[in-house]
Short mmCIF file of N, CA, C and O in Angstrom, two decimals:
data_model
loop_
_atom_site.label_atom_id
_atom_site.label_comp_id
_atom_site.label_asym_id
_atom_site.label_seq_id
_atom_site.Cartn_x
_atom_site.Cartn_y
_atom_site.Cartn_z
N UNK G 233 -5.67 38.45 -9.34
CA UNK G 233 -5.41 37.13 -9.90
C UNK G 233 -5.45 36.11 -8.77
O UNK G 233 -4.87 36.31 -7.71
N UNK G 234 -6.13 34.99 -8.98
CA UNK G 234 -6.26 33.97 -7.96
C UNK G 234 -4.95 33.22 -7.78
O UNK G 234 -4.23 32.97 -8.74
N UNK G 235 -4.66 32.90 -6.54
CA UNK G 235 -3.47 32.13 -6.24
C UNK G 235 -3.68 30.68 -6.64
O UNK G 235 -4.73 30.11 -6.40
N UNK G 236 -2.66 30.09 -7.23
CA UNK G 236 -2.76 28.67 -7.55
C UNK G 236 -2.48 27.88 -6.28
O UNK G 236 -1.76 28.34 -5.40
N UNK G 237 -3.06 26.68 -6.18
CA UNK G 237 -2.83 25.89 -4.99
C UNK G 237 -1.36 25.52 -4.86
O UNK G 237 -0.64 25.42 -5.85
N UNK G 238 -0.94 25.34 -3.62
CA UNK G 238 0.44 24.93 -3.37
C UNK G 238 0.69 23.57 -4.00
O UNK G 238 -0.22 22.74 -4.06
N UNK G 239 1.91 23.35 -4.50
CA UNK G 239 2.19 22.04 -5.09
C UNK G 239 2.03 20.94 -4.05
O UNK G 239 2.36 21.12 -2.88
N UNK G 240 1.50 19.82 -4.48
CA UNK G 240 1.29 18.69 -3.59
C UNK G 240 2.62 18.04 -3.25
O UNK G 240 3.54 18.03 -4.05
N UNK G 241 2.71 17.52 -2.04
CA UNK G 241 3.90 16.78 -1.67
C UNK G 241 3.92 15.48 -2.47
O UNK G 241 2.94 15.11 -3.11
N UNK G 242 5.05 14.80 -2.41
CA UNK G 242 5.16 13.52 -3.13
C UNK G 242 4.08 12.55 -2.67
O UNK G 242 3.49 11.84 -3.47
N UNK G 243 3.81 12.54 -1.35
CA UNK G 243 2.79 11.63 -0.83
C UNK G 243 1.42 11.98 -1.37
O UNK G 243 0.67 11.11 -1.79
N UNK G 244 1.09 13.26 -1.35
CA UNK G 244 -0.21 13.69 -1.86
C UNK G 244 -0.32 13.41 -3.36
O UNK G 244 -1.36 13.01 -3.84
N UNK G 245 0.76 13.61 -4.07
CA UNK G 245 0.77 13.35 -5.51
C UNK G 245 0.50 11.87 -5.77
O UNK G 245 -0.27 11.52 -6.66
N UNK G 246 1.10 11.00 -4.97
CA UNK G 246 0.89 9.56 -5.12
C UNK G 246 -0.56 9.18 -4.87
O UNK G 246 -1.13 8.36 -5.59
N UNK G 247 -1.18 9.79 -3.86
CA UNK G 247 -2.59 9.50 -3.57
C UNK G 247 -3.46 10.01 -4.70
O UNK G 247 -4.37 9.31 -5.15
N UNK G 248 -3.16 11.21 -5.21
CA UNK G 248 -3.96 11.73 -6.33
C UNK G 248 -3.83 10.84 -7.55
O UNK G 248 -4.81 10.61 -8.26
N UNK G 249 -2.63 10.34 -7.79
CA UNK G 249 -2.43 9.44 -8.92
C UNK G 249 -3.24 8.16 -8.73
O UNK G 249 -3.90 7.69 -9.66
N UNK G 250 -3.21 7.60 -7.53
CA UNK G 250 -3.97 6.38 -7.25
C UNK G 250 -5.47 6.61 -7.39
O UNK G 250 -6.18 5.81 -7.98
N UNK G 251 -5.96 7.70 -6.82
CA UNK G 251 -7.39 7.96 -6.84
C UNK G 251 -7.88 8.38 -8.21
O UNK G 251 -9.07 8.27 -8.51
N UNK G 252 -6.99 8.86 -9.06
CA UNK G 252 -7.38 9.27 -10.40
C UNK G 252 -7.41 8.13 -11.40
O UNK G 252 -7.82 8.32 -12.54
N UNK G 253 -7.00 6.96 -10.99
CA UNK G 253 -7.01 5.79 -11.86
C UNK G 253 -8.44 5.45 -12.26
O UNK G 253 -9.36 5.54 -11.46
N UNK G 254 -8.62 5.02 -13.51
CA UNK G 254 -9.99 4.76 -13.99
C UNK G 254 -10.69 3.67 -13.19
O UNK G 254 -11.88 3.77 -12.90
N UNK G 255 -9.96 2.62 -12.81
CA UNK G 255 -10.61 1.54 -12.06
C UNK G 255 -11.02 2.00 -10.68
O UNK G 255 -12.07 1.61 -10.18
N UNK G 256 -10.20 2.83 -10.06
CA UNK G 256 -10.52 3.33 -8.72
C UNK G 256 -11.83 4.09 -8.74
O UNK G 256 -12.72 3.87 -7.91
N UNK G 257 -11.97 4.99 -9.69
CA UNK G 257 -13.19 5.79 -9.79
C UNK G 257 -14.40 4.89 -10.05
O UNK G 257 -15.45 5.04 -9.42
N UNK G 258 -14.26 3.94 -10.96
CA UNK G 258 -15.38 3.05 -11.28
C UNK G 258 -15.77 2.17 -10.10
O UNK G 258 -16.96 1.94 -9.85
N UNK G 259 -14.79 1.68 -9.34
CA UNK G 259 -15.09 0.84 -8.18
C UNK G 259 -15.80 1.66 -7.10
O UNK G 259 -16.80 1.22 -6.53
N UNK G 260 -15.30 2.86 -6.83
CA UNK G 260 -15.94 3.71 -5.82
C UNK G 260 -17.37 4.03 -6.22
O UNK G 260 -18.31 3.92 -5.41
N UNK G 261 -17.58 4.41 -7.48
CA UNK G 261 -18.94 4.73 -7.93
C UNK G 261 -19.84 3.51 -7.88
O UNK G 261 -21.02 3.61 -7.53
N UNK G 262 -19.31 2.33 -8.21
CA UNK G 262 -20.12 1.11 -8.14
C UNK G 262 -20.52 0.81 -6.70
O UNK G 262 -21.66 0.46 -6.43
N UNK G 263 -19.59 0.95 -5.77
CA UNK G 263 -19.92 0.72 -4.36
C UNK G 263 -20.97 1.73 -3.89
O UNK G 263 -21.86 1.39 -3.11
N UNK G 264 -20.87 2.96 -4.37
CA UNK G 264 -21.82 4.01 -3.95
C UNK G 264 -23.20 3.78 -4.53
O UNK G 264 -24.21 4.07 -3.88
N UNK G 265 -23.27 3.24 -5.73
CA UNK G 265 -24.56 3.10 -6.43
C UNK G 265 -25.22 1.74 -6.20
O UNK G 265 -26.36 1.53 -6.61
N UNK G 266 -24.51 0.82 -5.58
CA UNK G 266 -25.04 -0.53 -5.38
C UNK G 266 -26.26 -0.50 -4.47
O UNK G 266 -26.35 0.35 -3.59
N UNK G 267 -27.21 -1.41 -4.69
CA UNK G 267 -28.43 -1.41 -3.88
C UNK G 267 -28.18 -1.75 -2.40
O UNK G 267 -28.90 -1.28 -1.54
N UNK G 268 -27.15 -2.52 -2.13
CA UNK G 268 -26.78 -2.86 -0.76
C UNK G 268 -25.47 -2.15 -0.41
O UNK G 268 -24.61 -2.02 -1.28
N UNK G 269 -25.30 -1.74 0.85
CA UNK G 269 -24.06 -1.03 1.19
C UNK G 269 -22.80 -1.89 1.06
O UNK G 269 -21.74 -1.39 0.75
N UNK G 270 -22.93 -3.20 1.28
CA UNK G 270 -21.79 -4.10 1.15
C UNK G 270 -21.92 -4.92 -0.13
O UNK G 270 -23.00 -5.39 -0.45
N UNK G 271 -20.79 -5.05 -0.82
CA UNK G 271 -20.78 -5.80 -2.08
C UNK G 271 -19.72 -6.88 -2.03
O UNK G 271 -18.60 -6.64 -1.57
N UNK G 272 -20.09 -8.06 -2.52
CA UNK G 272 -19.13 -9.14 -2.62
C UNK G 272 -18.19 -8.88 -3.79
O UNK G 272 -18.54 -8.20 -4.76
N UNK G 273 -17.00 -9.45 -3.69
CA UNK G 273 -15.99 -9.30 -4.73
C UNK G 273 -16.54 -9.70 -6.09
O UNK G 273 -16.39 -8.98 -7.08
N UNK G 274 -17.20 -10.86 -6.13
CA UNK G 274 -17.71 -11.37 -7.41
C UNK G 274 -18.75 -10.42 -8.02
O UNK G 274 -18.80 -10.24 -9.23
N UNK G 275 -19.55 -9.80 -7.20
CA UNK G 275 -20.55 -8.85 -7.69
C UNK G 275 -19.86 -7.60 -8.26
O UNK G 275 -20.23 -7.10 -9.32
N UNK G 276 -18.84 -7.11 -7.53
CA UNK G 276 -18.10 -5.95 -8.04
C UNK G 276 -17.43 -6.27 -9.37
O UNK G 276 -17.48 -5.47 -10.30
N UNK G 277 -16.84 -7.45 -9.45
CA UNK G 277 -16.16 -7.83 -10.69
C UNK G 277 -17.14 -7.89 -11.86
O UNK G 277 -16.85 -7.47 -12.97
N UNK G 278 -18.33 -8.38 -11.60
CA UNK G 278 -19.35 -8.47 -12.65
C UNK G 278 -19.86 -7.07 -13.04
O UNK G 278 -20.10 -6.80 -14.21
N UNK G 279 -20.01 -6.19 -12.05
CA UNK G 279 -20.62 -4.89 -12.30
C UNK G 279 -19.65 -3.82 -12.81
O UNK G 279 -20.09 -2.80 -13.36
N UNK G 280 -18.35 -4.00 -12.61
CA UNK G 280 -17.37 -3.05 -13.12
C UNK G 280 -16.85 -3.64 -14.44
O UNK G 280 -15.93 -4.45 -14.46
N UNK G 281 -17.46 -3.23 -15.51
CA UNK G 281 -17.20 -3.82 -16.82
C UNK G 281 -15.73 -3.71 -17.21
O UNK G 281 -15.13 -2.64 -17.13
N UNK G 282 -15.17 -4.86 -17.60
CA UNK G 282 -13.82 -4.89 -18.13
C UNK G 282 -12.70 -5.05 -17.11
O UNK G 282 -11.55 -5.24 -17.50
N UNK G 283 -13.00 -5.00 -15.83
CA UNK G 283 -11.94 -5.10 -14.83
C UNK G 283 -11.56 -6.57 -14.64
O UNK G 283 -12.43 -7.45 -14.61
N UNK G 284 -10.27 -6.82 -14.52
CA UNK G 284 -9.81 -8.18 -14.29
C UNK G 284 -9.84 -8.48 -12.78
O UNK G 284 -9.90 -7.56 -11.96
N UNK G 285 -9.78 -9.74 -12.46
CA UNK G 285 -9.76 -10.14 -11.05
C UNK G 285 -8.56 -9.52 -10.34
O UNK G 285 -8.69 -8.98 -9.24
N UNK G 286 -7.41 -9.57 -10.98
CA UNK G 286 -6.20 -9.02 -10.37
C UNK G 286 -6.33 -7.52 -10.16
O UNK G 286 -5.97 -6.99 -9.11
N UNK G 287 -6.82 -6.79 -11.17
CA UNK G 287 -6.93 -5.33 -11.05
C UNK G 287 -7.95 -4.94 -9.98
O UNK G 287 -7.73 -3.98 -9.25
N UNK G 288 -9.03 -5.69 -9.87
CA UNK G 288 -10.01 -5.41 -8.82
C UNK G 288 -9.38 -5.64 -7.45
O UNK G 288 -9.56 -4.85 -6.53
N UNK G 289 -8.62 -6.72 -7.30
CA UNK G 289 -7.95 -7.00 -6.03
C UNK G 289 -6.98 -5.87 -5.68
O UNK G 289 -6.99 -5.36 -4.55
N UNK G 290 -6.15 -5.45 -6.63
CA UNK G 290 -5.18 -4.38 -6.40
C UNK G 290 -5.91 -3.09 -6.04
O UNK G 290 -5.52 -2.38 -5.10
N UNK G 291 -6.97 -2.77 -6.75
CA UNK G 291 -7.73 -1.54 -6.51
C UNK G 291 -8.37 -1.55 -5.14
O UNK G 291 -8.28 -0.56 -4.39
N UNK G 292 -9.01 -2.65 -4.78
CA UNK G 292 -9.66 -2.72 -3.46
C UNK G 292 -8.65 -2.65 -2.33
O UNK G 292 -8.89 -1.99 -1.31
N UNK G 293 -7.50 -3.28 -2.48
CA UNK G 293 -6.46 -3.21 -1.44
C UNK G 293 -5.96 -1.78 -1.28
O UNK G 293 -5.73 -1.31 -0.16
N UNK G 294 -5.75 -1.08 -2.39
CA UNK G 294 -5.29 0.30 -2.32
C UNK G 294 -6.34 1.18 -1.65
O UNK G 294 -6.02 2.01 -0.79
N UNK G 295 -7.61 0.99 -2.01
CA UNK G 295 -8.68 1.77 -1.40
C UNK G 295 -8.80 1.49 0.09
O UNK G 295 -9.03 2.40 0.89
N UNK G 296 -8.62 0.23 0.47
CA UNK G 296 -8.66 -0.14 1.89
C UNK G 296 -7.47 0.50 2.61
O UNK G 296 -7.62 1.05 3.71
N UNK G 297 -6.30 0.46 2.00
CA UNK G 297 -5.10 1.04 2.60
C UNK G 297 -5.25 2.53 2.84
O UNK G 297 -4.79 3.07 3.84
N UNK G 298 -5.92 3.23 1.92
CA UNK G 298 -6.14 4.67 2.05
C UNK G 298 -7.34 5.00 2.95
O UNK G 298 -7.65 6.17 3.16
N UNK G 299 -8.02 3.98 3.44
CA UNK G 299 -9.14 4.22 4.35
C UNK G 299 -10.45 4.55 3.67
O UNK G 299 -11.38 5.03 4.31
N UNK G 300 -10.56 4.27 2.37
CA UNK G 300 -11.77 4.62 1.63
C UNK G 300 -12.76 3.46 1.54
O UNK G 300 -13.94 3.67 1.26
N UNK G 301 -12.27 2.25 1.74
CA UNK G 301 -13.10 1.04 1.66
C UNK G 301 -12.84 0.21 2.92
O UNK G 301 -11.71 0.15 3.42
N UNK G 302 -13.89 -0.42 3.40
CA UNK G 302 -13.78 -1.35 4.53
C UNK G 302 -14.03 -2.75 4.00
O UNK G 302 -15.00 -2.98 3.27
N UNK G 303 -13.14 -3.67 4.36
CA UNK G 303 -13.24 -5.07 3.95
C UNK G 303 -13.81 -5.87 5.12
O UNK G 303 -13.35 -5.76 6.24
N UNK G 304 -14.83 -6.66 4.82
CA UNK G 304 -15.46 -7.52 5.83
C UNK G 304 -15.22 -8.97 5.44
O UNK G 304 -15.69 -9.41 4.39
N UNK G 305 -14.50 -9.68 6.29
CA UNK G 305 -14.20 -11.09 6.04
C UNK G 305 -15.10 -11.94 6.93
O UNK G 305 -15.17 -11.74 8.13
N UNK G 306 -15.78 -12.90 6.31
CA UNK G 306 -16.66 -13.82 7.05
C UNK G 306 -16.06 -15.22 6.96
O UNK G 306 -15.93 -15.77 5.86
N UNK G 307 -15.66 -15.75 8.10
CA UNK G 307 -15.03 -17.08 8.15
C UNK G 307 -16.09 -18.16 8.00
O UNK G 307 -16.55 -18.76 8.96
N UNK G 308 -16.49 -18.38 6.78
CA UNK G 308 -17.48 -19.40 6.44
C UNK G 308 -16.84 -20.37 5.46
O UNK G 308 -15.71 -20.17 5.04
N UNK G 309 -17.56 -21.39 5.10
CA UNK G 309 -17.09 -22.31 4.07
C UNK G 309 -18.09 -22.25 2.92
O UNK G 309 -19.24 -22.65 3.10
N UNK G 310 -17.71 -21.70 1.77
CA UNK G 310 -16.44 -21.03 1.50
C UNK G 310 -16.41 -19.64 2.14
O UNK G 310 -17.46 -19.07 2.44
N UNK G 311 -15.19 -19.09 2.34
CA UNK G 311 -15.10 -17.76 2.95
C UNK G 311 -15.84 -16.72 2.10
O UNK G 311 -15.90 -16.83 0.88
N UNK G 312 -16.38 -15.74 2.78
CA UNK G 312 -17.10 -14.66 2.09
C UNK G 312 -16.44 -13.35 2.45
O UNK G 312 -16.16 -13.08 3.62
N UNK G 313 -16.18 -12.53 1.45
CA UNK G 313 -15.58 -11.21 1.66
C UNK G 313 -16.50 -10.17 1.02
O UNK G 313 -16.95 -10.34 -0.11
N UNK G 314 -16.77 -9.13 1.77
CA UNK G 314 -17.60 -8.03 1.28
C UNK G 314 -16.85 -6.71 1.47
O UNK G 314 -16.01 -6.60 2.36
N UNK G 315 -17.20 -5.76 0.64
CA UNK G 315 -16.57 -4.44 0.68
C UNK G 315 -17.65 -3.37 0.74
O UNK G 315 -18.71 -3.52 0.15
N UNK G 316 -17.32 -2.30 1.46
CA UNK G 316 -18.21 -1.14 1.49
C UNK G 316 -17.37 0.12 1.62
O UNK G 316 -16.23 0.07 2.09
N UNK G 317 -17.95 1.23 1.22
CA UNK G 317 -17.27 2.50 1.38
C UNK G 317 -17.21 2.88 2.85
O UNK G 317 -18.19 2.70 3.58
N UNK G 318 -16.08 3.40 3.27
CA UNK G 318 -15.98 3.97 4.62
C UNK G 318 -16.65 5.34 4.58
O UNK G 318 -16.97 5.85 3.49
N UNK G 319 -16.85 5.96 5.73
CA UNK G 319 -17.40 7.32 5.70
C UNK G 319 -16.53 8.28 4.87
O UNK G 319 -17.05 9.12 4.13
N UNK G 320 -15.21 8.13 4.95
CA UNK G 320 -14.34 8.98 4.15
C UNK G 320 -14.51 8.68 2.66
O UNK G 320 -14.56 9.59 1.83
N UNK G 321 -14.63 7.39 2.32
CA UNK G 321 -14.86 7.02 0.92
C UNK G 321 -16.17 7.57 0.41
O UNK G 321 -16.26 8.07 -0.72
N UNK G 322 -17.20 7.49 1.25
CA UNK G 322 -18.52 8.02 0.86
C UNK G 322 -18.46 9.53 0.64
O UNK G 322 -19.16 10.07 -0.21
N UNK G 323 -17.59 10.22 1.40
CA UNK G 323 -17.48 11.68 1.24
C UNK G 323 -16.84 12.07 -0.09
O UNK G 323 -16.97 13.21 -0.53
N UNK G 324 -16.17 11.12 -0.75
CA UNK G 324 -15.56 11.38 -2.06
C UNK G 324 -16.56 11.25 -3.20
O UNK G 324 -16.37 11.82 -4.28
N UNK G 325 -17.66 10.56 -2.97
CA UNK G 325 -18.63 10.26 -4.03
C UNK G 325 -19.20 11.51 -4.69
O UNK G 325 -19.26 11.56 -5.92
N UNK G 326 -19.62 12.55 -3.96
CA UNK G 326 -20.17 13.72 -4.66
C UNK G 326 -19.18 14.34 -5.66
O UNK G 326 -19.58 14.75 -6.75
N UNK G 327 -17.90 14.39 -5.31
CA UNK G 327 -16.90 14.94 -6.23
C UNK G 327 -16.79 14.06 -7.48
O UNK G 327 -16.70 14.58 -8.61
N UNK G 328 -16.81 12.75 -7.30
CA UNK G 328 -16.71 11.84 -8.45
C UNK G 328 -17.96 11.92 -9.32
O UNK G 328 -17.88 11.82 -10.54
N UNK G 329 -19.13 12.06 -8.69
CA UNK G 329 -20.36 12.19 -9.46
C UNK G 329 -20.36 13.50 -10.26
O UNK G 329 -20.82 13.53 -11.40
N UNK G 330 -19.82 14.56 -9.68
CA UNK G 330 -19.70 15.83 -10.40
C UNK G 330 -18.77 15.66 -11.59
O UNK G 330 -19.05 16.14 -12.70
N UNK G 331 -17.65 14.97 -11.38
CA UNK G 331 -16.69 14.71 -12.45
C UNK G 331 -17.35 13.88 -13.56
O UNK G 331 -17.22 14.21 -14.75
N UNK G 332 -18.08 12.83 -13.18
CA UNK G 332 -18.76 11.99 -14.17
C UNK G 332 -19.81 12.79 -14.94
O UNK G 332 -19.97 12.63 -16.16
N UNK G 333 -20.53 13.68 -14.25
CA UNK G 333 -21.53 14.52 -14.93
C UNK G 333 -20.85 15.49 -15.89
O UNK G 333 -21.37 15.74 -16.99
N UNK G 334 -19.70 16.02 -15.51
CA UNK G 334 -18.97 16.92 -16.40
C UNK G 334 -18.57 16.18 -17.67
O UNK G 334 -18.72 16.71 -18.78
N UNK G 335 -18.08 14.96 -17.52
CA UNK G 335 -17.71 14.15 -18.68
C UNK G 335 -18.92 13.92 -19.59
O UNK G 335 -18.84 14.09 -20.80
N UNK G 336 -20.03 13.55 -18.99
CA UNK G 336 -21.25 13.30 -19.78
C UNK G 336 -21.68 14.56 -20.53
O UNK G 336 -22.06 14.49 -21.71
N UNK G 337 -21.60 15.71 -19.88
CA UNK G 337 -22.00 16.97 -20.50
C UNK G 337 -21.10 17.33 -21.68
O UNK G 337 -21.57 17.84 -22.70
N UNK G 338 -19.81 17.06 -21.55
CA UNK G 338 -18.84 17.49 -22.55
C UNK G 338 -18.38 16.38 -23.49
O UNK G 338 -17.49 16.59 -24.32
N UNK G 339 -18.98 15.20 -23.37
CA UNK G 339 -18.53 14.05 -24.15
C UNK G 339 -18.53 14.31 -25.66
O UNK G 339 -17.54 14.07 -26.33
N UNK G 340 -19.63 14.79 -26.19
CA UNK G 340 -19.73 15.03 -27.64
C UNK G 340 -18.68 16.03 -28.11
O UNK G 340 -18.03 15.82 -29.15
N UNK G 341 -18.49 17.10 -27.35
CA UNK G 341 -17.49 18.11 -27.73
C UNK G 341 -16.08 17.53 -27.68
O UNK G 341 -15.24 17.83 -28.55
N UNK G 342 -15.80 16.69 -26.70
CA UNK G 342 -14.47 16.06 -26.62
C UNK G 342 -14.25 15.11 -27.78
O UNK G 342 -13.16 15.07 -28.36
N UNK G 343 -15.26 14.35 -28.15
CA UNK G 343 -15.13 13.43 -29.28
C UNK G 343 -14.91 14.19 -30.59
O UNK G 343 -14.10 13.81 -31.42
N UNK G 344 -15.61 15.31 -30.74
CA UNK G 344 -15.42 16.14 -31.93
C UNK G 344 -14.02 16.73 -31.96
O UNK G 344 -13.36 16.74 -33.01
N UNK G 345 -13.55 17.20 -30.81
CA UNK G 345 -12.19 17.75 -30.74
C UNK G 345 -11.15 16.68 -31.08
O UNK G 345 -10.18 16.96 -31.79
N UNK G 346 -11.35 15.46 -30.60
CA UNK G 346 -10.43 14.37 -30.93
C UNK G 346 -10.44 14.07 -32.42
O UNK G 346 -9.39 13.89 -33.04
N UNK G 347 -11.64 14.02 -32.99
CA UNK G 347 -11.74 13.77 -34.44
C UNK G 347 -11.04 14.88 -35.23
O UNK G 347 -10.31 14.59 -36.18
N UNK G 348 -11.27 16.13 -34.81
CA UNK G 348 -10.64 17.26 -35.50
C UNK G 348 -9.12 17.18 -35.38
O UNK G 348 -8.39 17.42 -36.34
N UNK G 349 -8.64 16.85 -34.23
CA UNK G 349 -7.20 16.75 -33.99
C UNK G 349 -6.59 15.63 -34.84
O UNK G 349 -5.53 15.80 -35.42
N UNK G 350 -7.27 14.50 -34.88
CA UNK G 350 -6.75 13.33 -35.59
C UNK G 350 -6.63 13.53 -37.10
O UNK G 350 -5.83 12.87 -37.74
N UNK G 351 -7.42 14.43 -37.67
CA UNK G 351 -7.34 14.65 -39.12
C UNK G 351 -6.36 15.74 -39.51
O UNK G 351 -6.10 15.96 -40.68
N UNK G 352 -5.79 16.41 -38.51
CA UNK G 352 -4.78 17.46 -38.80
C UNK G 352 -3.53 16.81 -39.36
O UNK G 352 -3.16 15.70 -39.00
N UNK G 353 -2.88 17.54 -40.24
CA UNK G 353 -1.60 17.07 -40.77
C UNK G 353 -0.52 17.36 -39.73
O UNK G 353 -0.56 18.40 -39.09
N UNK G 354 0.48 16.47 -39.64
CA UNK G 354 1.56 16.68 -38.64
C UNK G 354 2.39 17.88 -38.89
O UNK G 354 2.53 18.48 -39.82
#
């Protein structure tokens, strides 16, 4: 029988919770798939459907704090800020792409299971 992984510490659990957030995953994938390595805030906001300005700001700050995103500030008028994945952030992309592919593969079955569950009597 395979050993289960050791329980994560509180710190590791917090990071997993942050990185598992839907906006975090979408922002990382958008940065990875963008035609240019650096993306402006306004471009990210436009390309990550449904994200609010505040949520994008919170997400980018958290990603920067964890070392997954690098923020580039250009002291211009008006100021320009760009974001790009750090090498560590880029190393997370294959795992997220695998996760996204798994979802795409199993989407129909999950929707059917939800429909079946929803029609069950309590």
